[in-house]
Coordinates of C-alpha atoms in Angstrom, one line a residue:
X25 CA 178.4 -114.5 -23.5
X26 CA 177.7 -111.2 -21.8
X27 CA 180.7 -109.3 -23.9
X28 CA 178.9 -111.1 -27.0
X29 CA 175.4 -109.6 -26.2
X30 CA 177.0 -106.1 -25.2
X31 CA 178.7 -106.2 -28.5
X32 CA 175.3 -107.3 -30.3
X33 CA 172.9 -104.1 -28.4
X34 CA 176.0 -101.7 -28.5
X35 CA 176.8 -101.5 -32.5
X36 CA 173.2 -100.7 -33.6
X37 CA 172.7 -98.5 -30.8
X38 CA 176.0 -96.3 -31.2
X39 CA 175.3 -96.5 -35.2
X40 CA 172.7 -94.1 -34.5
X41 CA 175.4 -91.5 -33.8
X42 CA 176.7 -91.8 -37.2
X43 CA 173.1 -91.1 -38.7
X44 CA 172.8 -88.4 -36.0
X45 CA 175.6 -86.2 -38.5
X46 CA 173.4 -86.4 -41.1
X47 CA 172.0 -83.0 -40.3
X48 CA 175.6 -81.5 -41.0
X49 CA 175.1 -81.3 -44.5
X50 CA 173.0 -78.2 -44.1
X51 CA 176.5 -77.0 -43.9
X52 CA 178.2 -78.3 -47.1
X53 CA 174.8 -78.0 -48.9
X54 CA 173.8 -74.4 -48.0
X55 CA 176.9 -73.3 -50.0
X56 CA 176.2 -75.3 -52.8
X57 CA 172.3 -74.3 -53.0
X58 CA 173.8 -71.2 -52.4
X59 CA 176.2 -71.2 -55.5
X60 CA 173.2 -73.6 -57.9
X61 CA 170.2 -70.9 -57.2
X62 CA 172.0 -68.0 -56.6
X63 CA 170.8 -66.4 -53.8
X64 CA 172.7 -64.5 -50.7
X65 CA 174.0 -65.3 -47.5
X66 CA 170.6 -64.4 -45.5
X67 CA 168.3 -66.1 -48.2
X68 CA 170.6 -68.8 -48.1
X69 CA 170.5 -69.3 -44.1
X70 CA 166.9 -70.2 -44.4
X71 CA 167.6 -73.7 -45.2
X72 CA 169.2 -73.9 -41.5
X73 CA 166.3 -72.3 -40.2
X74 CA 164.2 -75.2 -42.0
X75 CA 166.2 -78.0 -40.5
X76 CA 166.6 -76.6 -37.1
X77 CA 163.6 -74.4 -36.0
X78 CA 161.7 -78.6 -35.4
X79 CA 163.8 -78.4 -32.7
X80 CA 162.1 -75.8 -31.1
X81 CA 158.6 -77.3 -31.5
X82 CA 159.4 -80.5 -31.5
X83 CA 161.6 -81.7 -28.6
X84 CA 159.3 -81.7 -25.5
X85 CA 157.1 -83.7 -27.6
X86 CA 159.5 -85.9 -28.4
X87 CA 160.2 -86.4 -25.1
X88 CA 156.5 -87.5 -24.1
X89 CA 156.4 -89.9 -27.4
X90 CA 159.2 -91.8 -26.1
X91 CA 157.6 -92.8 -23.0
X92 CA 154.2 -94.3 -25.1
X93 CA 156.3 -95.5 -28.0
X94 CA 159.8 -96.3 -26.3
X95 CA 163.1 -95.1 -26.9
X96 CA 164.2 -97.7 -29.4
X97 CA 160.9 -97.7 -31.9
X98 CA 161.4 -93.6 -31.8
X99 CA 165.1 -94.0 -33.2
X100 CA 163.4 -96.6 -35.8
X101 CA 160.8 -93.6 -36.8
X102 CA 163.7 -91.1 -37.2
X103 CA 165.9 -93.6 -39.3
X104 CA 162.6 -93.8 -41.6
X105 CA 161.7 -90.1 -41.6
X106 CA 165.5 -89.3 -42.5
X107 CA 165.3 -91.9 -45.7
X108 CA 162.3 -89.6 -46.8
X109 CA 164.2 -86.9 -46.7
X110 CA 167.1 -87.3 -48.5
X111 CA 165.0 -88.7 -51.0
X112 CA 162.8 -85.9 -51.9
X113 CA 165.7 -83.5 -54.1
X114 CA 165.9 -87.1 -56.6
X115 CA 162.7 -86.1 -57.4
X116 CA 162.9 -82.4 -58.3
X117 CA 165.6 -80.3 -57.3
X118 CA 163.6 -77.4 -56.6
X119 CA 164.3 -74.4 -53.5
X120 CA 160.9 -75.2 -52.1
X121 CA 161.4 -79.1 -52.3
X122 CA 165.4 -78.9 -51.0
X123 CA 164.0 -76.4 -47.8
X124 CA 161.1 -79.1 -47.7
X125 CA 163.7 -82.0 -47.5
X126 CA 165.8 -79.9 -44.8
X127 CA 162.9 -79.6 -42.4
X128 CA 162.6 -83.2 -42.6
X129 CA 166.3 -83.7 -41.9
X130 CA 165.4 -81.3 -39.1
X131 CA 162.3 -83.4 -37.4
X132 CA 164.2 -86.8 -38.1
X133 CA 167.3 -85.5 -36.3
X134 CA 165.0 -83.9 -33.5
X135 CA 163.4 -87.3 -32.9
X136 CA 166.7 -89.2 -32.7
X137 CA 168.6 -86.2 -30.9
X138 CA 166.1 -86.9 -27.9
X139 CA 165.9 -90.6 -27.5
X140 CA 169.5 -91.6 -28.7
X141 CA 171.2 -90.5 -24.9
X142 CA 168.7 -92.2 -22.9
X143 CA 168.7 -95.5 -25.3
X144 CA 172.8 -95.9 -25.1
X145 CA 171.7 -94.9 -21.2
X146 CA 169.6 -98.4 -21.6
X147 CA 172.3 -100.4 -23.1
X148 CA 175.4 -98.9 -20.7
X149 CA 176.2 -98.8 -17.4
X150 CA 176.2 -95.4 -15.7
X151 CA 179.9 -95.3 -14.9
X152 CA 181.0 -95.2 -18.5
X153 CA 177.7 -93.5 -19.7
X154 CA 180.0 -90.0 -20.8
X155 CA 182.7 -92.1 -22.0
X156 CA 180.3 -94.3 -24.4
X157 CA 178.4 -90.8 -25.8
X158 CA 181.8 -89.2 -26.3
X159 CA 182.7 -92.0 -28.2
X160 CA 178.9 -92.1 -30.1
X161 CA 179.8 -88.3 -30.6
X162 CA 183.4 -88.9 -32.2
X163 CA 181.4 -91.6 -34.6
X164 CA 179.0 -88.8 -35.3
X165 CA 182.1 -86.4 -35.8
X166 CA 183.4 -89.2 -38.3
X167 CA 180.2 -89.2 -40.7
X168 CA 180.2 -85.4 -40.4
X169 CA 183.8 -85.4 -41.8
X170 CA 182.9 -88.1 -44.8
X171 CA 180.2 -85.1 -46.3
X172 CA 182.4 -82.7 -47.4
X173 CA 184.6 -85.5 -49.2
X174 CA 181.8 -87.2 -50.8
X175 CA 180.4 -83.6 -52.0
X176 CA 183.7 -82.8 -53.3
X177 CA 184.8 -85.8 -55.1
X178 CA 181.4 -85.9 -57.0
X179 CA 181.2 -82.5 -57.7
X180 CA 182.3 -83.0 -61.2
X181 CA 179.6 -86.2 -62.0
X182 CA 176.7 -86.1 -63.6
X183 CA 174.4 -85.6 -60.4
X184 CA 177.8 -83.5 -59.0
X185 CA 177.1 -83.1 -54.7
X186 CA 173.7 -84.3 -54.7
X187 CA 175.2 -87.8 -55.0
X188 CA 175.2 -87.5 -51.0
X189 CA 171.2 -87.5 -51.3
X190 CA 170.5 -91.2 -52.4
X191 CA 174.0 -92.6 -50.3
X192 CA 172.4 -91.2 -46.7
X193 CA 168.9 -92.3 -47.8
X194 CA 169.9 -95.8 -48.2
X195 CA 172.3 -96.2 -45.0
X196 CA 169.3 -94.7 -43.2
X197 CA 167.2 -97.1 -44.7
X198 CA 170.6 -99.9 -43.3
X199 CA 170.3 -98.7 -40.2
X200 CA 166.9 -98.7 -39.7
X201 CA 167.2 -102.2 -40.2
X202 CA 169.9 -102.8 -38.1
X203 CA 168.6 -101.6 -35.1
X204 CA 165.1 -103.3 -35.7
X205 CA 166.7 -106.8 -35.8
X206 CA 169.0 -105.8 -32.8
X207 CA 168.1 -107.5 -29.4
X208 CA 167.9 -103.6 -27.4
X209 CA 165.2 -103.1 -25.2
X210 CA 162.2 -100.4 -25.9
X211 CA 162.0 -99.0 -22.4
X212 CA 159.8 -96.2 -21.8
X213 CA 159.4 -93.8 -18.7
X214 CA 162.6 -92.7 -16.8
X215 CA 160.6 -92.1 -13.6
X216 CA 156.7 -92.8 -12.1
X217 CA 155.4 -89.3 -13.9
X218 CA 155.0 -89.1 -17.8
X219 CA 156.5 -86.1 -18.6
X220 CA 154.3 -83.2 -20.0
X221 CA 155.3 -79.7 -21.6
X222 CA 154.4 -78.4 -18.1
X223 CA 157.4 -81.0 -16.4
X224 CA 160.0 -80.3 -19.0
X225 CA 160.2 -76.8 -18.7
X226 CA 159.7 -77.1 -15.3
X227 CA 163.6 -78.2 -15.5
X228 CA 164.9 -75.1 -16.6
X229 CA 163.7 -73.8 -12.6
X230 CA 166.5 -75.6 -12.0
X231 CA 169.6 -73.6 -12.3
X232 CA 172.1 -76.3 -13.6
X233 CA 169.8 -77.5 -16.2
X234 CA 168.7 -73.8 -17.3
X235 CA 173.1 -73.1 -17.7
X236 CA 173.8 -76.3 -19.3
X237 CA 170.1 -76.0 -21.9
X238 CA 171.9 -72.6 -23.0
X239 CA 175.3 -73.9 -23.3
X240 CA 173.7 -76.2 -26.1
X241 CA 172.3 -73.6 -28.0
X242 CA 175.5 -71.9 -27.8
X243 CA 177.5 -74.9 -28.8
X244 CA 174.9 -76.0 -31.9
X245 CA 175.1 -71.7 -33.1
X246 CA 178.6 -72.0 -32.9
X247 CA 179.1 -75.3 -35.0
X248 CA 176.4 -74.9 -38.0
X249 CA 178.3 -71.3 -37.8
X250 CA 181.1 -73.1 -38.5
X251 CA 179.8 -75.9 -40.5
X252 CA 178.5 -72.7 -42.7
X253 CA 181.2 -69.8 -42.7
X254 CA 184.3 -71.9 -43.1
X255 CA 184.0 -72.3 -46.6
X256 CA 183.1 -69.2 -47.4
X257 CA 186.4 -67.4 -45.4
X258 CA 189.1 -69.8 -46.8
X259 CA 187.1 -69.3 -50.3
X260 CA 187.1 -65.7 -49.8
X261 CA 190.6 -65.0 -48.1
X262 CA 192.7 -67.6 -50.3
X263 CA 190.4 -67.6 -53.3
X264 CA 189.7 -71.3 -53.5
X265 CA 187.2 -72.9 -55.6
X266 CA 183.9 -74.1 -53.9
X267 CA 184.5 -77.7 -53.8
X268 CA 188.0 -77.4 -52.6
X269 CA 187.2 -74.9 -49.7
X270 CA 184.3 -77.2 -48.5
X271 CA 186.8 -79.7 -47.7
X272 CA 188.1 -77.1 -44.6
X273 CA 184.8 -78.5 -43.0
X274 CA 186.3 -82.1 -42.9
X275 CA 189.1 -81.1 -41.0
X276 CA 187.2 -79.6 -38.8
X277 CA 185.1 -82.5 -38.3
X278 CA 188.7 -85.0 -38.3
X279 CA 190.2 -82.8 -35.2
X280 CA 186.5 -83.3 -33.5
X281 CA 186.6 -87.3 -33.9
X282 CA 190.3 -87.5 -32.7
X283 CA 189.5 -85.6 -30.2
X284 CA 186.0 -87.7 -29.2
X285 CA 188.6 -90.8 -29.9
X286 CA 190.9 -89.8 -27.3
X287 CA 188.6 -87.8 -24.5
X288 CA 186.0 -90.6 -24.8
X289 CA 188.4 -93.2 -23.6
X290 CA 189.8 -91.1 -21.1
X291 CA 186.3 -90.0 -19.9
X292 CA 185.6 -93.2 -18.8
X293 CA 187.7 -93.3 -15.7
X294 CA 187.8 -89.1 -15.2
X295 CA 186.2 -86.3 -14.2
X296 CA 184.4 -84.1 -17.0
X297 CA 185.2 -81.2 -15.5
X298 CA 189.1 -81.8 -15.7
X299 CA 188.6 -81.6 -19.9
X300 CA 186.2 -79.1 -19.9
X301 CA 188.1 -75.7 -19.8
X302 CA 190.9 -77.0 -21.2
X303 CA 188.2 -77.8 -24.6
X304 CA 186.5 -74.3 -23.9
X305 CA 189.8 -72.1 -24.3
X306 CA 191.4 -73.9 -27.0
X307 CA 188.2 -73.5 -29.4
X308 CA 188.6 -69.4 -28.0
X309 CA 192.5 -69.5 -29.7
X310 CA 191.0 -71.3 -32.9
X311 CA 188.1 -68.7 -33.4
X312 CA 190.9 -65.9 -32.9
X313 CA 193.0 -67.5 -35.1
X314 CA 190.4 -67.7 -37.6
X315 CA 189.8 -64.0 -37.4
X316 CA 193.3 -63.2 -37.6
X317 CA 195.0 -65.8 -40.1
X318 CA 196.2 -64.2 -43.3
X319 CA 197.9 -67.8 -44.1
X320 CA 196.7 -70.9 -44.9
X321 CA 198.2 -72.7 -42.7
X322 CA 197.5 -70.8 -39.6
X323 CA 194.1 -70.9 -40.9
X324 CA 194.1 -74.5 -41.1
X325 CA 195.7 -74.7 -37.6
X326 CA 193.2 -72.7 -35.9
X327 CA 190.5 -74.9 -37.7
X328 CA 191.8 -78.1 -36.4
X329 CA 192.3 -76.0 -32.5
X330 CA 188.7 -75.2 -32.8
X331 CA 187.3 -79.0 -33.6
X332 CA 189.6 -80.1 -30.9
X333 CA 188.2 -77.6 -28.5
X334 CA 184.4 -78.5 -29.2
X335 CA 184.6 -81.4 -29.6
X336 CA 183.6 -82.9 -26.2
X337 CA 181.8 -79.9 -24.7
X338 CA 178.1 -81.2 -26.0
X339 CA 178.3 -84.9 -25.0
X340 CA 180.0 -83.3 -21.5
X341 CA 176.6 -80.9 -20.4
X342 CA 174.3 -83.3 -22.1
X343 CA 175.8 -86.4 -20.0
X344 CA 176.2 -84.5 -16.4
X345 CA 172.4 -82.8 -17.3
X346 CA 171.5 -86.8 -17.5
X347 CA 173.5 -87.3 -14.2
X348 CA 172.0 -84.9 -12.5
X349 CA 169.0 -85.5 -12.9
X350 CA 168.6 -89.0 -13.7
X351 CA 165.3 -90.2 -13.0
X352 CA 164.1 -87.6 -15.5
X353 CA 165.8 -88.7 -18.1
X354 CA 163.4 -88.4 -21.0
X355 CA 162.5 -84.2 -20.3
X356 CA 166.3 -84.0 -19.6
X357 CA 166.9 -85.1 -23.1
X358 CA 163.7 -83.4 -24.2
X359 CA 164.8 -79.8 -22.7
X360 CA 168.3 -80.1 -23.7
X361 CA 167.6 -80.9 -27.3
X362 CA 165.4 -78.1 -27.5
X363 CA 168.3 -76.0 -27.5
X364 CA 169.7 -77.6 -30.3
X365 CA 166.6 -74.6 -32.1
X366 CA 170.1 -72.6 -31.3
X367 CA 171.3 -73.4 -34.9
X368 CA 168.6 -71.8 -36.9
X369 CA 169.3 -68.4 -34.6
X370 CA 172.3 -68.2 -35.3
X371 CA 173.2 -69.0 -38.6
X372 CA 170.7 -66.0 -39.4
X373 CA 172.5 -63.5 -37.1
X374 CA 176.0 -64.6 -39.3
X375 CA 174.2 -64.0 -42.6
X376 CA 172.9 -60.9 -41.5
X377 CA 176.1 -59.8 -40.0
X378 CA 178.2 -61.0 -43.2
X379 CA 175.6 -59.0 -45.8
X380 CA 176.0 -55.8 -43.6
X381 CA 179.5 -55.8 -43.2
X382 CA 180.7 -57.3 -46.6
X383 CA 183.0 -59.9 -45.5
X384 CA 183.0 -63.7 -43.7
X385 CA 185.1 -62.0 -40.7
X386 CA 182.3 -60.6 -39.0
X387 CA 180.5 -64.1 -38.9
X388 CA 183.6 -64.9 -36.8
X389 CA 183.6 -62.1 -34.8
X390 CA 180.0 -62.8 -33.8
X391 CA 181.1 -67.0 -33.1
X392 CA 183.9 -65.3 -30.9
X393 CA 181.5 -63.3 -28.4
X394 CA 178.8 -66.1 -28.0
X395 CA 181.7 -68.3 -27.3
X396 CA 182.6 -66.4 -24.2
X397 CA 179.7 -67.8 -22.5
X398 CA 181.1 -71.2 -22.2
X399 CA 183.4 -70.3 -20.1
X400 CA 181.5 -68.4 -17.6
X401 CA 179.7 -71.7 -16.4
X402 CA 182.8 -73.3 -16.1
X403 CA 182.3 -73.4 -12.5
X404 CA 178.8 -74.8 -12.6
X405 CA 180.5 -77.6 -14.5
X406 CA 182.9 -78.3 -12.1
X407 CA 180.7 -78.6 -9.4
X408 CA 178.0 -81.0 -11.0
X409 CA 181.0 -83.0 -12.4
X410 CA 182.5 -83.9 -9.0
X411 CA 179.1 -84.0 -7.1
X412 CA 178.2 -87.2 -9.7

């Protein structure tokens, strides 16, 4: 009876994950808005900086909502706000209405970003708690992947890539539904204080929480960076077409859910720390690679190194940021997410950088150096991972 309950809070729960991708479409979709209005790399960023600049503004917020409206009916209010969204371009496939769309992808995914972690911290027990989100994270990784794929193969239909519009619409509207009729708990407050702007930030005073907040804008620059400038290297380097170079982004996204698969189940019984720099230096050989491969196959190989690499490294800080701190929970999430603003900084810098420079490489070049920093607080890591 207890498995059969677990099974009937866990599904709907974890399905939030796989909505959670959602918001990696601003990768496959810059290049195509990109290629249907014509318009350059740093005009063509702004759609990013739409999507993820709510994060910003928006977390801490989020954070406080949760504990008057509950974690549960907040994912509910991000499923709905992300139906709206990815119905707006079947009503006029304008620039103003796509970037209008994209910050609503941006404050759904905000909203859900925040509560999801402490609403699977509801439904599991602590032990396994970086074990489950590794696992939600590989099911996120798996919808990621499915975009690219679903752009491609309707690229030559009628309504071409913008097919992926009315199919996320309606399985947000599925899972909406889902989770409403599922028998989770809405619990509130993580501790005796309702957290304020003034108690979030407060966090970042402390110096584990203020390393691991900048590790997440690093890893969210680094993979809308990705999710972005892949296609346009392989397309520029091997001169693919555009729908046949937007499917590099669902390898990447395959090696990060095999990787989630794996290091999920293995997570639940070890140490982060002991899959943390070994995740940190192999996405360092797959960004060298990328700079360096002439082929396509080292190219893909360095691809699949990188989405092997990352894979892990967000669910990792977010999950021993929870740990340790746990009875703030709620600004935990709140802070951490904030840093997840990190994507519409640097997708600018890339654009910029590419313009100047004249080729993808230098969008590389610039992923490489902000990469470095995840391994200087490889010792912080370490030492949170075996204190919890």
């Amino acid at each position: 009876m207890q498995s059969k309950q677990l099974f009937r809070t866990i599904l709907p729960v974890m399905f939030g994950y796989f909505i959670m991708a959602f918001v990696d479409v601003v990768g496959v979709a810059t290049n195509y808005v990109k290629a249907d209005f014509q318009f350059s790399d740093t005009i063509s960023s702004l759609l990013s900086v739409a999507c993820f600049i709510w994060f910003f503004f928006l977390s801490i917020p989020t954070g406080m909502l949760l504990n008057r409206f509950g974690r549960k009916n907040m994912v509910l209010v991000s499923f709905a706000v992300t139906f709206v969204a990815f119905a707006l371009p079947l009503i006029s496939y304008t620039f103003p209405v796509v970037l209008a769309a994209f910050a609503l992808i941006g404050i759904g995914n905000t909203i859900i970003q925040v509560a999801m972690n402490p609403l699977v911290k509801d439904v599991v027990t602590g032990e396994k708690l970086t074990g489950t989100m590794t696992l939600g994270y590989c099911l996120k990784a798996a919808s990621s992947f499915l975009a690219p794929i679903i752009a491609s193969a309707l690229a030559g239909t009628a309504l071409g890539w913008k097919w992926i519009f009315p199919i996320y619409s309606i399985v947000s509207l599925l899972a909406a539904l889902w989770l409403f009729l599922a028998p989770v708990p809405n619990n509130s407050t993580s501790s005796g204080t309702a957290p304020s702007f003034g108690t979030s930030f407060a966090l970042l005073k402390d110096k584990y929480i203020l390393l691991f907040f900048i590790g997440i804008i690093v890893l969210v620059g680094a993979d809308v960076g990705m999710g972005i400038s892949l296609p346009k290297i392989i397309k520029e380097r091997f001169n693919l077409p555009e729908s046949q170079a937007t499917l590099s982004n669902s390898l990447y996204f395959l090696a990060r859910a095999a990787s989630s698969l794996g290091v999920g189940i293995l997570l639940m019984k070890m140490k982060e720390h002991q899959f943390y720099g070994i995740s940190v230096f192999a996405a360092l050989l797959g960004l060298v690679g990328i700079i360096f491969a002439r082929s396509y196959v080292l190219m893909i190989v360095s691809v699949l190194l990188f989405g092997l690499g990352y894979a892990n490294l967000f669910s990792i800080l977010f999950s021993l940021s929870l740990k340790h701190k746990p009875e703030n929970a709620n600004e935990v999430s709140a802070i951490l997410v904030t840093g997840i603003a990190g994507g519409a900084v640097v997708s600018p810098i890339l654009g910029v950088a590419t313009d100047i420079v004249g080729t993808q490489t230098a969008a590389f070049v610039v992923l490489l150096v902000i990469w470095l920093y995840m391994a200087l607080i490889l010792k912080p890591v370490r030492k949170v991972s075996i204190d919890n």
